[in-house]
PDB file of C-alpha atoms in Angstrom:
ATOM      1  CA  MET Y   1      -0.040  -0.088   0.070  1.00  0.00           C
ATOM      2  CA  ARG Y   2       2.706   2.400   0.733  1.00  0.00           C
ATOM      3  CA  THR Y   3       4.381   1.779  -2.490  1.00  0.00           C
ATOM      4  CA  VAL Y   4       1.272   2.635  -4.344  1.00  0.00           C
ATOM      5  CA  ALA Y   5       0.828   5.896  -2.427  1.00  0.00           C
ATOM      6  CA  SER Y   6       4.431   6.789  -2.932  1.00  0.00           C
ATOM      7  CA  ALA Y   7       4.202   6.205  -6.593  1.00  0.00           C
ATOM      8  CA  PHE Y   8       0.944   8.295  -6.711  1.00  0.00           C
ATOM      9  CA  ILE Y   9       2.418  11.129  -4.899  1.00  0.00           C
ATOM     10  CA  LEU Y  10       5.637  11.086  -7.011  1.00  0.00           C
ATOM     11  CA  SER Y  11       3.619  11.069 -10.268  1.00  0.00           C
ATOM     12  CA  LEU Y  12       1.473  13.947  -9.083  1.00  0.00           C
ATOM     13  CA  VAL Y  13       4.524  15.971  -8.126  1.00  0.00           C
ATOM     14  CA  ALA Y  14       6.062  15.124 -11.591  1.00  0.00           C
ATOM     15  CA  VAL Y  15       2.829  16.177 -13.433  1.00  0.00           C
ATOM     16  CA  VAL Y  16       2.821  19.565 -11.515  1.00  0.00           C
ATOM     17  CA  LEU Y  17       6.485  20.176 -12.168  1.00  0.00           C
ATOM     18  CA  ILE Y  18       6.172  19.397 -15.925  1.00  0.00           C
ATOM     19  CA  GLY Y  19       3.248  21.602 -16.183  1.00  0.00           C
ATOM     20  CA  MET Y  20       5.131  24.480 -14.403  1.00  0.00           C
ATOM     21  CA  VAL Y  21       8.115  24.048 -16.709  1.00  0.00           C
ATOM     22  CA  SER Y  22       5.907  24.112 -19.870  1.00  0.00           C
ATOM     23  CA  GLU Y  23       4.427  27.451 -18.652  1.00  0.00           C
ATOM     24  CA  MET Y  24       7.784  29.167 -18.311  1.00  0.00           C
ATOM     25  CA  PRO Y  25       9.095  31.628 -20.876  1.00  0.00           C
ATOM     26  CA  ARG Y  26      11.821  30.543 -23.209  1.00  0.00           C
ATOM     27  CA  PHE Y  27      15.467  30.961 -21.852  1.00  0.00           C
ATOM     28  CA  GLY Y  28      16.722  34.147 -23.525  1.00  0.00           C
ATOM     29  CA  GLY Y  29      13.397  35.008 -25.169  1.00  0.00           C
ATOM     30  CA  SER Y  30      12.187  38.488 -25.295  1.00  0.00           C
ATOM     31  CA  ALA Y  31       9.130  37.586 -23.166  1.00  0.00           C
ATOM     32  CA  ASN Y  32      11.413  36.555 -20.239  1.00  0.00           C
ATOM     33  CA  PRO Y  33      10.603  39.118 -17.403  1.00  0.00           C
ATOM     34  CA  ALA Y  34      14.272  39.154 -16.439  1.00  0.00           C
ATOM     35  CA  LEU Y  35      15.203  40.619 -19.760  1.00  0.00           C
ATOM     36  CA  ALA Y  36      11.954  42.668 -20.426  1.00  0.00           C
ATOM     37  CA  THR Y  37      11.508  44.420 -17.020  1.00  0.00           C
ATOM     38  CA  THR Y  38      14.320  43.694 -14.516  1.00  0.00           C
ATOM     39  CA  TYR Y  39      17.410  44.489 -16.653  1.00  0.00           C
ATOM     40  CA  PRO Y  40      16.180  47.805 -18.044  1.00  0.00           C
ATOM     41  CA  ARG Y  41      15.035  48.892 -14.481  1.00  0.00           C
ATOM     42  CA  TYR Y  42      18.231  47.951 -12.801  1.00  0.00           C
ATOM     43  CA  THR Y  43      20.634  49.449 -15.499  1.00  0.00           C
ATOM     44  CA  GLY Y  44      18.509  52.526 -16.201  1.00  0.00           C
ATOM     45  CA  SER Y  45      17.877  54.077 -12.821  1.00  0.00           C
ATOM     46  CA  ALA Y  46      20.123  52.196 -10.376  1.00  0.00           C
ATOM     47  CA  ILE Y  47      22.464  54.946  -9.621  1.00  0.00           C
ATOM     48  CA  SER Y  48      19.822  57.713  -9.328  1.00  0.00           C
ATOM     49  CA  ASP Y  49      17.547  55.648  -7.169  1.00  0.00           C
ATOM     50  CA  THR Y  50      20.093  54.331  -4.693  1.00  0.00           C
ATOM     51  CA  GLY Y  51      22.736  57.091  -4.693  1.00  0.00           C
ATOM     52  CA  ALA Y  52      25.475  54.525  -4.993  1.00  0.00           C
ATOM     53  CA  GLN Y  53      28.890  55.249  -6.634  1.00  0.00           C
ATOM     54  CA  ASN Y  54      28.570  52.466  -9.283  1.00  0.00           C
ATOM     55  CA  ILE Y  55      25.964  50.286 -10.697  1.00  0.00           C
ATOM     56  CA  VAL Y  56      27.245  46.940  -9.374  1.00  0.00           C
ATOM     57  CA  THR Y  57      27.073  48.227  -5.752  1.00  0.00           C
ATOM     58  CA  ALA Y  58      23.608  49.729  -6.364  1.00  0.00           C
ATOM     59  CA  ILE Y  59      22.347  46.391  -7.651  1.00  0.00           C
ATOM     60  CA  VAL Y  60      24.020  43.996  -5.283  1.00  0.00           C
ATOM     61  CA  LEU Y  61      23.683  45.967  -2.028  1.00  0.00           C
ATOM     62  CA  ASP Y  62      20.483  47.999  -2.526  1.00  0.00           C
ATOM     63  CA  TYR Y  63      18.208  46.198  -4.885  1.00  0.00           C
ATOM     64  CA  ARG Y  64      19.231  42.654  -3.989  1.00  0.00           C
ATOM     65  CA  GLY Y  65      20.339  43.267  -0.356  1.00  0.00           C
ATOM     66  CA  PHE Y  66      18.199  40.660   1.233  1.00  0.00           C
ATOM     67  CA  ASP Y  67      19.265  38.186  -1.414  1.00  0.00           C
ATOM     68  CA  THR Y  68      22.852  38.743  -0.888  1.00  0.00           C
ATOM     69  CA  LEU Y  69      22.848  39.328   2.853  1.00  0.00           C
ATOM     70  CA  GLY Y  70      24.021  35.706   3.344  1.00  0.00           C
ATOM     71  CA  GLU Y  71      26.762  36.145   0.780  1.00  0.00           C
ATOM     72  CA  THR Y  72      27.843  39.320   2.410  1.00  0.00           C
ATOM     73  CA  THR Y  73      28.056  37.542   5.692  1.00  0.00           C
ATOM     74  CA  VAL Y  74      30.047  34.649   4.271  1.00  0.00           C
ATOM     75  CA  LEU Y  75      32.535  37.291   2.797  1.00  0.00           C
ATOM     76  CA  PHE Y  76      32.895  39.239   5.947  1.00  0.00           C
ATOM     77  CA  THR Y  77      33.514  36.097   7.947  1.00  0.00           C
ATOM     78  CA  ALA Y  78      36.167  34.885   5.551  1.00  0.00           C
ATOM     79  CA  ILE Y  79      37.915  38.256   5.520  1.00  0.00           C
ATOM     80  CA  LEU Y  80      37.837  38.332   9.375  1.00  0.00           C
ATOM     81  CA  ALA Y  81      39.107  34.677   9.603  1.00  0.00           C
ATOM     82  CA  ALA Y  82      41.961  35.501   7.210  1.00  0.00           C
ATOM     83  CA  THR Y  83      42.884  38.639   8.984  1.00  0.00           C
ATOM     84  CA  LEU Y  84      42.977  36.938  12.386  1.00  0.00           C
ATOM     85  CA  ALA Y  85      44.913  33.989  10.979  1.00  0.00           C
ATOM     86  CA  LEU Y  86      47.530  36.215   9.522  1.00  0.00           C
ATOM     87  CA  THR Y  87      47.954  38.484  12.541  1.00  0.00           C
ATOM     88  CA  ALA Y  88      47.971  35.647  14.954  1.00  0.00           C
ATOM     89  CA  THR Y  89      51.125  34.112  13.222  1.00  0.00           C
ATOM     90  CA  LYS Y  90      52.879  37.501  12.723  1.00  0.00           C
ATOM     91  CA  GLY Y  91      55.984  37.680  14.724  1.00  0.00           C
ATOM     92  CA  LYS Y  92      56.047  34.320  15.956  1.00  0.00           C
ATOM     93  CA  THR Y  93      58.920  31.992  15.346  1.00  0.00           C
ATOM     94  CA  SER Y  94      58.972  28.232  14.761  1.00  0.00           C
ATOM     95  CA  ASP Y  95      60.181  26.064  17.659  1.00  0.00           C
ATOM     96  CA  SER Y  96      60.713  23.092  15.339  1.00  0.00           C
ATOM     97  CA  GLY Y  97      64.545  23.329  15.564  1.00  0.00           C
ATOM     98  CA  LYS Y  98      64.681  22.623  19.263  1.00  0.00           C
TER      99      LYS Y  98
END
């Protein structure tokens, strides 16, 4: 009985996913919302909307700030760890010769 129920649920999920994919716009097509609305909005008014110095900073930190919060946290942590690792070994000598 469990096998039949599992097969039914998987089939239902597959049908839903195939239906969703068939409704998506073609990749790179002119009807794709990313090309039709997002790209012109970001490149056309990013600097004036955000007051940033360059367009990359405006898009990454202002428009997509919540998306990239995790990435920014990872980068900050990596820089902090590298700095701590480099300053912790600065000035120390090796005791391997004793």
